[in-house]
Amino acid sequence: HIFGHDIGEKLLEEEELRKIKVKMRSRELLKESSLPPNMAAREKLKEQERKEKLKKAKLAAKKRHTRNAHGIPDYDILYNEFKKELERRRFVQTGTIVEPFNLATEQIHSNRDKIIKDIKDDEYRQKENRWNPQNSRLMPHSSMKYLGALSSSLDYIPAMSTRSAELRSSMVKKEKDRIENQQKEEQESERRRKAREEKLRRYLSEKTNSAEIPNPRDSVAERLKR
């Protein structure tokens, strides 16, 4: 019978076989076919790049694996090094011992207290005998005496130049300069006062001898007529 069940199965098998042959033929044709030169070069370059990337990824994975694999440290050596470091830090260096010595400054004979006392005494005497500018006849008498006391105090300064000696000499020098300036100012003020008095005296004498001075007995009208 033409339309039996066997005929239908055979048709289906032949159809499937035909499809498989078409696929295999298309694969063979695709394999045998070739791309244009430019496309073939680009495909080849892409293939090489893909292979390089795959190779680098394998090397990186291998290095990462070897980096993680650490060896077991030697704890005995590490402990010995730690003990040596502790001993080194505990070591305290002893300081040097200072030998006794004598300063030459202590052997210098100093008269600092005596000089200060003389200066204070002279300043006290100067305050008592200070010149009063209101009285022209009184003049200071302790200035030269004070300078003499300062000059005598200079004799007590030691010959060796030390810091205290330099301070004393500078102090005495400043005091002498101050006294000299004070004397000059007093003399200048006295000279100016005498000049003013002399000028006033001449003015009064001229006015007294002048004939323009009115007589107190004359009346106002007579004075105006004159």
PDB file of C-alpha atoms in Angstrom:
ATOM      1  CA  HIS A   1       0.000   0.000   0.000  1.00  0.00           C
ATOM      2  CA  ILE A   2       1.375   3.344  -0.964  1.00  0.00           C
ATOM      3  CA  PHE A   3       0.087   5.321   2.061  1.00  0.00           C
ATOM      4  CA  GLY A   4       1.231   2.907   4.734  1.00  0.00           C
ATOM      5  CA  HIS A   5       2.946   3.771   7.969  1.00  0.00           C
ATOM      6  CA  ASP A   6       6.407   2.711   6.747  1.00  0.00           C
ATOM      7  CA  ILE A   7       6.320   5.147   3.888  1.00  0.00           C
ATOM      8  CA  GLY A   8       5.747   8.133   6.235  1.00  0.00           C
ATOM      9  CA  GLU A   9       8.680   7.235   8.470  1.00  0.00           C
ATOM     10  CA  LYS A  10      10.959   6.827   5.513  1.00  0.00           C
ATOM     11  CA  LEU A  11       9.996  10.273   4.242  1.00  0.00           C
ATOM     12  CA  LEU A  12      10.806  11.814   7.596  1.00  0.00           C
ATOM     13  CA  GLU A  13      14.176  10.065   7.721  1.00  0.00           C
ATOM     14  CA  GLU A  14      15.017  11.207   4.226  1.00  0.00           C
ATOM     15  CA  GLU A  15      14.079  14.815   5.202  1.00  0.00           C
ATOM     16  CA  GLU A  16      16.303  14.728   8.274  1.00  0.00           C
ATOM     17  CA  LEU A  17      19.142  13.203   6.267  1.00  0.00           C
ATOM     18  CA  ARG A  18      18.791  15.932   3.659  1.00  0.00           C
ATOM     19  CA  LYS A  19      19.017  18.642   6.317  1.00  0.00           C
ATOM     20  CA  ILE A  20      22.138  17.099   7.811  1.00  0.00           C
ATOM     21  CA  LYS A  21      23.772  16.931   4.393  1.00  0.00           C
ATOM     22  CA  VAL A  22      22.929  20.611   3.789  1.00  0.00           C
ATOM     23  CA  LYS A  23      24.529  21.626   7.083  1.00  0.00           C
ATOM     24  CA  MET A  24      27.670  19.597   6.451  1.00  0.00           C
ATOM     25  CA  ARG A  25      27.940  21.018   2.930  1.00  0.00           C
ATOM     26  CA  SER A  26      27.549  24.568   4.208  1.00  0.00           C
ATOM     27  CA  ARG A  27      30.280  23.976   6.799  1.00  0.00           C
ATOM     28  CA  GLU A  28      32.620  22.601   4.167  1.00  0.00           C
ATOM     29  CA  LEU A  29      31.922  25.562   1.916  1.00  0.00           C
ATOM     30  CA  LEU A  30      32.520  27.996   4.804  1.00  0.00           C
ATOM     31  CA  LYS A  31      35.763  26.284   5.667  1.00  0.00           C
ATOM     32  CA  GLU A  32      36.960  26.272   2.098  1.00  0.00           C
ATOM     33  CA  SER A  33      35.933  29.882   1.473  1.00  0.00           C
ATOM     34  CA  SER A  34      38.461  32.747   2.117  1.00  0.00           C
ATOM     35  CA  LEU A  35      38.044  36.385   3.250  1.00  0.00           C
ATOM     36  CA  PRO A  36      39.347  39.448   1.380  1.00  0.00           C
ATOM     37  CA  PRO A  37      43.028  40.316   2.082  1.00  0.00           C
ATOM     38  CA  ASN A  38      42.306  43.270   4.426  1.00  0.00           C
ATOM     39  CA  MET A  39      39.683  41.388   6.413  1.00  0.00           C
ATOM     40  CA  ALA A  40      41.922  38.328   6.618  1.00  0.00           C
ATOM     41  CA  ALA A  41      44.815  40.433   8.021  1.00  0.00           C
ATOM     42  CA  ARG A  42      42.525  42.020  10.615  1.00  0.00           C
ATOM     43  CA  GLU A  43      41.156  38.677  11.667  1.00  0.00           C
ATOM     44  CA  LYS A  44      44.659  37.279  11.973  1.00  0.00           C
ATOM     45  CA  LEU A  45      45.739  40.265  14.111  1.00  0.00           C
ATOM     46  CA  LYS A  46      42.704  39.831  16.362  1.00  0.00           C
ATOM     47  CA  GLU A  47      43.510  36.157  16.748  1.00  0.00           C
ATOM     48  CA  GLN A  48      47.082  36.970  17.779  1.00  0.00           C
ATOM     49  CA  GLU A  49      45.903  39.572  20.298  1.00  0.00           C
ATOM     50  CA  ARG A  50      43.459  37.101  21.776  1.00  0.00           C
ATOM     51  CA  LYS A  51      46.216  34.516  22.163  1.00  0.00           C
ATOM     52  CA  GLU A  52      48.528  37.124  23.818  1.00  0.00           C
ATOM     53  CA  LYS A  53      45.828  38.089  26.291  1.00  0.00           C
ATOM     54  CA  LEU A  54      45.166  34.464  27.122  1.00  0.00           C
ATOM     55  CA  LYS A  55      48.891  33.868  27.648  1.00  0.00           C
ATOM     56  CA  LYS A  56      49.253  36.930  29.942  1.00  0.00           C
ATOM     57  CA  ALA A  57      46.220  35.865  31.957  1.00  0.00           C
ATOM     58  CA  LYS A  58      47.760  32.415  32.495  1.00  0.00           C
ATOM     59  CA  LEU A  59      51.114  33.951  33.585  1.00  0.00           C
ATOM     60  CA  ALA A  60      49.388  36.332  36.013  1.00  0.00           C
ATOM     61  CA  ALA A  61      47.385  33.488  37.522  1.00  0.00           C
ATOM     62  CA  LYS A  62      50.570  31.457  37.904  1.00  0.00           C
ATOM     63  CA  LYS A  63      52.426  34.368  39.592  1.00  0.00           C
ATOM     64  CA  ARG A  64      49.512  34.999  41.935  1.00  0.00           C
ATOM     65  CA  HIS A  65      49.514  31.384  42.894  1.00  0.00           C
ATOM     66  CA  THR A  66      53.273  31.362  43.578  1.00  0.00           C
ATOM     67  CA  ARG A  67      53.038  34.687  45.539  1.00  0.00           C
ATOM     68  CA  ASN A  68      50.492  33.264  47.922  1.00  0.00           C
ATOM     69  CA  ALA A  69      52.584  30.210  48.603  1.00  0.00           C
ATOM     70  CA  HIS A  70      54.914  31.462  51.425  1.00  0.00           C
ATOM     71  CA  GLY A  71      57.533  29.419  53.118  1.00  0.00           C
ATOM     72  CA  ILE A  72      57.581  28.740  56.859  1.00  0.00           C
ATOM     73  CA  PRO A  73      59.856  31.275  58.666  1.00  0.00           C
ATOM     74  CA  ASP A  74      62.597  30.211  61.034  1.00  0.00           C
ATOM     75  CA  TYR A  75      61.261  31.340  64.402  1.00  0.00           C
ATOM     76  CA  ASP A  76      64.504  30.549  66.230  1.00  0.00           C
ATOM     77  CA  ILE A  77      66.449  33.056  64.152  1.00  0.00           C
ATOM     78  CA  LEU A  78      63.723  35.661  64.586  1.00  0.00           C
ATOM     79  CA  TYR A  79      63.691  35.137  68.362  1.00  0.00           C
ATOM     80  CA  ASN A  80      67.468  35.517  68.608  1.00  0.00           C
ATOM     81  CA  GLU A  81      67.367  38.751  66.599  1.00  0.00           C
ATOM     82  CA  PHE A  82      64.602  40.045  68.862  1.00  0.00           C
ATOM     83  CA  LYS A  83      66.680  39.287  71.982  1.00  0.00           C
ATOM     84  CA  LYS A  84      69.705  41.080  70.526  1.00  0.00           C
ATOM     85  CA  GLU A  85      67.603  44.160  69.748  1.00  0.00           C
ATOM     86  CA  LEU A  86      66.258  44.221  73.318  1.00  0.00           C
ATOM     87  CA  GLU A  87      69.760  44.002  74.775  1.00  0.00           C
ATOM     88  CA  ARG A  88      70.927  46.808  72.521  1.00  0.00           C
ATOM     89  CA  ARG A  89      68.079  49.060  73.644  1.00  0.00           C
ATOM     90  CA  ARG A  90      68.623  48.276  77.318  1.00  0.00           C
ATOM     91  CA  PHE A  91      72.265  49.268  77.101  1.00  0.00           C
ATOM     92  CA  VAL A  92      72.742  52.639  78.797  1.00  0.00           C
ATOM     93  CA  GLN A  93      75.907  54.569  78.056  1.00  0.00           C
ATOM     94  CA  THR A  94      77.641  55.868  81.174  1.00  0.00           C
ATOM     95  CA  GLY A  95      78.353  59.584  81.287  1.00  0.00           C
ATOM     96  CA  THR A  96      81.787  61.129  81.591  1.00  0.00           C
ATOM     97  CA  ILE A  97      83.016  62.223  85.019  1.00  0.00           C
ATOM     98  CA  VAL A  98      83.924  65.896  85.278  1.00  0.00           C
ATOM     99  CA  GLU A  99      87.298  66.518  86.892  1.00  0.00           C
ATOM    100  CA  PRO A 100      87.468  69.280  89.525  1.00  0.00           C
ATOM    101  CA  PHE A 101      89.084  72.543  88.453  1.00  0.00           C
ATOM    102  CA  ASN A 102      89.695  76.005  89.883  1.00  0.00           C
ATOM    103  CA  LEU A 103      88.633  79.170  88.128  1.00  0.00           C
ATOM    104  CA  ALA A 104      91.140  81.998  87.958  1.00  0.00           C
ATOM    105  CA  THR A 105      88.330  84.515  88.389  1.00  0.00           C
ATOM    106  CA  GLU A 106      87.821  83.485  91.997  1.00  0.00           C
ATOM    107  CA  GLN A 107      91.409  84.411  92.793  1.00  0.00           C
ATOM    108  CA  ILE A 108      91.016  88.009  91.569  1.00  0.00           C
ATOM    109  CA  HIS A 109      90.628  90.505  94.398  1.00  0.00           C
ATOM    110  CA  SER A 110      87.436  92.473  93.747  1.00  0.00           C
ATOM    111  CA  ASN A 111      86.408  95.735  95.427  1.00  0.00           C
ATOM    112  CA  ARG A 112      82.937  95.853  93.895  1.00  0.00           C
ATOM    113  CA  ASP A 113      81.130  96.386  97.218  1.00  0.00           C
ATOM    114  CA  LYS A 114      83.466  99.198  98.217  1.00  0.00           C
ATOM    115  CA  ILE A 115      83.034 100.959  94.849  1.00  0.00           C
ATOM    116  CA  ILE A 116      79.223 100.733  95.043  1.00  0.00           C
ATOM    117  CA  LYS A 117      79.292 102.051  98.624  1.00  0.00           C
ATOM    118  CA  ASP A 118      81.502 105.013  97.607  1.00  0.00           C
ATOM    119  CA  ILE A 119      79.174 105.865  94.721  1.00  0.00           C
ATOM    120  CA  LYS A 120      76.110 105.760  96.990  1.00  0.00           C
ATOM    121  CA  ASP A 121      77.827 107.965  99.595  1.00  0.00           C
ATOM    122  CA  ASP A 122      78.831 110.495  96.951  1.00  0.00           C
ATOM    123  CA  GLU A 123      75.305 110.553  95.510  1.00  0.00           C
ATOM    124  CA  TYR A 124      73.907 111.159  99.006  1.00  0.00           C
ATOM    125  CA  ARG A 125      76.327 114.039  99.593  1.00  0.00           C
ATOM    126  CA  GLN A 126      75.477 115.480  96.187  1.00  0.00           C
ATOM    127  CA  LYS A 127      71.758 115.455  97.050  1.00  0.00           C
ATOM    128  CA  GLU A 128      72.485 117.374 100.256  1.00  0.00           C
ATOM    129  CA  ASN A 129      74.649 120.000  98.509  1.00  0.00           C
ATOM    130  CA  ARG A 130      72.571 120.290  95.336  1.00  0.00           C
ATOM    131  CA  TRP A 131      72.730 123.796  93.827  1.00  0.00           C
ATOM    132  CA  ASN A 132      69.563 125.862  94.047  1.00  0.00           C
ATOM    133  CA  PRO A 133      69.048 127.867  90.793  1.00  0.00           C
ATOM    134  CA  GLN A 134      66.999 130.488  92.685  1.00  0.00           C
ATOM    135  CA  ASN A 135      70.050 131.639  94.617  1.00  0.00           C
ATOM    136  CA  SER A 136      72.827 132.676  92.245  1.00  0.00           C
ATOM    137  CA  ARG A 137      75.482 132.905  94.944  1.00  0.00           C
ATOM    138  CA  LEU A 138      75.258 129.196  95.884  1.00  0.00           C
ATOM    139  CA  MET A 139      77.353 126.977  93.654  1.00  0.00           C
ATOM    140  CA  PRO A 140      77.782 123.206  93.842  1.00  0.00           C
ATOM    141  CA  HIS A 141      80.858 122.183  95.807  1.00  0.00           C
ATOM    142  CA  SER A 142      80.600 118.380  95.678  1.00  0.00           C
ATOM    143  CA  SER A 143      81.106 117.912  91.932  1.00  0.00           C
ATOM    144  CA  MET A 144      84.892 117.974  91.952  1.00  0.00           C
ATOM    145  CA  LYS A 145      84.896 115.943  95.133  1.00  0.00           C
ATOM    146  CA  TYR A 146      82.649 113.384  93.487  1.00  0.00           C
ATOM    147  CA  LEU A 147      84.922 113.187  90.437  1.00  0.00           C
ATOM    148  CA  GLY A 148      87.858 112.695  92.767  1.00  0.00           C
ATOM    149  CA  ALA A 149      86.026 109.877  94.536  1.00  0.00           C
ATOM    150  CA  LEU A 150      85.302 108.250  91.185  1.00  0.00           C
ATOM    151  CA  SER A 151      88.930 108.561  90.123  1.00  0.00           C
ATOM    152  CA  SER A 152      90.039 107.043  93.419  1.00  0.00           C
ATOM    153  CA  SER A 153      87.527 104.251  92.922  1.00  0.00           C
ATOM    154  CA  LEU A 154      89.121 103.483  89.572  1.00  0.00           C
ATOM    155  CA  ASP A 155      92.327 102.583  91.423  1.00  0.00           C
ATOM    156  CA  TYR A 156      90.569  99.617  93.006  1.00  0.00           C
ATOM    157  CA  ILE A 157      89.726  97.976  89.676  1.00  0.00           C
ATOM    158  CA  PRO A 158      91.899  94.848  89.180  1.00  0.00           C
ATOM    159  CA  ALA A 159      94.427  94.780  86.400  1.00  0.00           C
ATOM    160  CA  MET A 160      92.975  91.615  84.826  1.00  0.00           C
ATOM    161  CA  SER A 161      90.084  92.473  82.511  1.00  0.00           C
ATOM    162  CA  THR A 162      87.003  90.492  83.499  1.00  0.00           C
ATOM    163  CA  ARG A 163      83.310  90.903  82.900  1.00  0.00           C
ATOM    164  CA  SER A 164      82.704  92.520  86.284  1.00  0.00           C
ATOM    165  CA  ALA A 165      85.632  94.899  85.745  1.00  0.00           C
ATOM    166  CA  GLU A 166      84.251  95.976  82.382  1.00  0.00           C
ATOM    167  CA  LEU A 167      80.824  96.571  83.933  1.00  0.00           C
ATOM    168  CA  ARG A 168      82.352  98.651  86.739  1.00  0.00           C
ATOM    169  CA  SER A 169      84.416 100.761  84.345  1.00  0.00           C
ATOM    170  CA  SER A 170      81.428 101.385  82.083  1.00  0.00           C
ATOM    171  CA  MET A 171      79.260 102.314  85.062  1.00  0.00           C
ATOM    172  CA  VAL A 172      81.866 104.749  86.413  1.00  0.00           C
ATOM    173  CA  LYS A 173      82.334 106.281  82.976  1.00  0.00           C
ATOM    174  CA  LYS A 174      78.599 106.810  82.530  1.00  0.00           C
ATOM    175  CA  GLU A 175      78.382 108.417  85.965  1.00  0.00           C
ATOM    176  CA  LYS A 176      81.245 110.787  85.180  1.00  0.00           C
ATOM    177  CA  ASP A 177      79.658 111.766  81.882  1.00  0.00           C
ATOM    178  CA  ARG A 178      76.366 112.415  83.633  1.00  0.00           C
ATOM    179  CA  ILE A 179      78.004 114.683  86.223  1.00  0.00           C
ATOM    180  CA  GLU A 180      79.929 116.606  83.578  1.00  0.00           C
ATOM    181  CA  ASN A 181      76.766 117.145  81.542  1.00  0.00           C
ATOM    182  CA  GLN A 182      74.941 118.286  84.651  1.00  0.00           C
ATOM    183  CA  GLN A 183      77.697 120.803  85.448  1.00  0.00           C
ATOM    184  CA  LYS A 184      77.595 122.132  81.904  1.00  0.00           C
ATOM    185  CA  GLU A 185      73.822 122.543  82.056  1.00  0.00           C
ATOM    186  CA  GLU A 186      74.073 124.356  85.393  1.00  0.00           C
ATOM    187  CA  GLN A 187      76.762 126.703  84.065  1.00  0.00           C
ATOM    188  CA  GLU A 188      74.736 127.404  80.938  1.00  0.00           C
ATOM    189  CA  SER A 189      71.590 128.157  82.946  1.00  0.00           C
ATOM    190  CA  GLU A 190      73.584 130.436  85.243  1.00  0.00           C
ATOM    191  CA  ARG A 191      75.016 132.310  82.269  1.00  0.00           C
ATOM    192  CA  ARG A 192      71.576 132.769  80.732  1.00  0.00           C
ATOM    193  CA  ARG A 193      70.143 133.981  84.037  1.00  0.00           C
ATOM    194  CA  LYS A 194      72.931 136.558  84.428  1.00  0.00           C
ATOM    195  CA  ALA A 195      72.405 137.712  80.840  1.00  0.00           C
ATOM    196  CA  ARG A 196      68.666 138.176  81.485  1.00  0.00           C
ATOM    197  CA  GLU A 197      69.353 140.109  84.695  1.00  0.00           C
ATOM    198  CA  GLU A 198      71.857 142.345  82.943  1.00  0.00           C
ATOM    199  CA  LYS A 199      69.450 143.001  80.096  1.00  0.00           C
ATOM    200  CA  LEU A 200      66.642 143.850  82.534  1.00  0.00           C
ATOM    201  CA  ARG A 201      68.948 146.124  84.529  1.00  0.00           C
ATOM    202  CA  ARG A 202      69.923 148.085  81.416  1.00  0.00           C
ATOM    203  CA  TYR A 203      66.312 148.404  80.345  1.00  0.00           C
ATOM    204  CA  LEU A 204      65.237 149.743  83.742  1.00  0.00           C
ATOM    205  CA  SER A 205      68.126 152.212  83.864  1.00  0.00           C
ATOM    206  CA  GLU A 206      67.237 153.516  80.414  1.00  0.00           C
ATOM    207  CA  LYS A 207      63.597 153.955  81.377  1.00  0.00           C
ATOM    208  CA  THR A 208      64.538 155.649  84.641  1.00  0.00           C
ATOM    209  CA  ASN A 209      66.829 158.170  82.972  1.00  0.00           C
ATOM    210  CA  SER A 210      64.419 158.889  80.101  1.00  0.00           C
ATOM    211  CA  ALA A 211      62.472 162.194  80.071  1.00  0.00           C
ATOM    212  CA  GLU A 212      59.357 160.550  78.702  1.00  0.00           C
ATOM    213  CA  ILE A 213      58.370 159.166  82.070  1.00  0.00           C
ATOM    214  CA  PRO A 214      55.258 161.109  83.209  1.00  0.00           C
ATOM    215  CA  ASN A 215      55.165 162.973  86.507  1.00  0.00           C
ATOM    216  CA  PRO A 216      52.543 161.491  88.811  1.00  0.00           C
ATOM    217  CA  ARG A 217      51.561 165.013  89.971  1.00  0.00           C
ATOM    218  CA  ASP A 218      50.555 166.144  86.450  1.00  0.00           C
ATOM    219  CA  SER A 219      46.950 165.831  85.320  1.00  0.00           C
ATOM    220  CA  VAL A 220      45.742 163.693  82.469  1.00  0.00           C
ATOM    221  CA  ALA A 221      45.087 166.705  80.212  1.00  0.00           C
ATOM    222  CA  GLU A 222      48.636 167.961  80.673  1.00  0.00           C
ATOM    223  CA  ARG A 223      49.974 164.529  79.854  1.00  0.00           C
ATOM    224  CA  LEU A 224      47.938 164.424  76.646  1.00  0.00           C
ATOM    225  CA  LYS A 225      49.158 167.878  75.622  1.00  0.00           C
ATOM    226  CA  ARG A 226      52.688 166.710  75.917  1.00  0.00           C
TER     227      ARG A 226
END
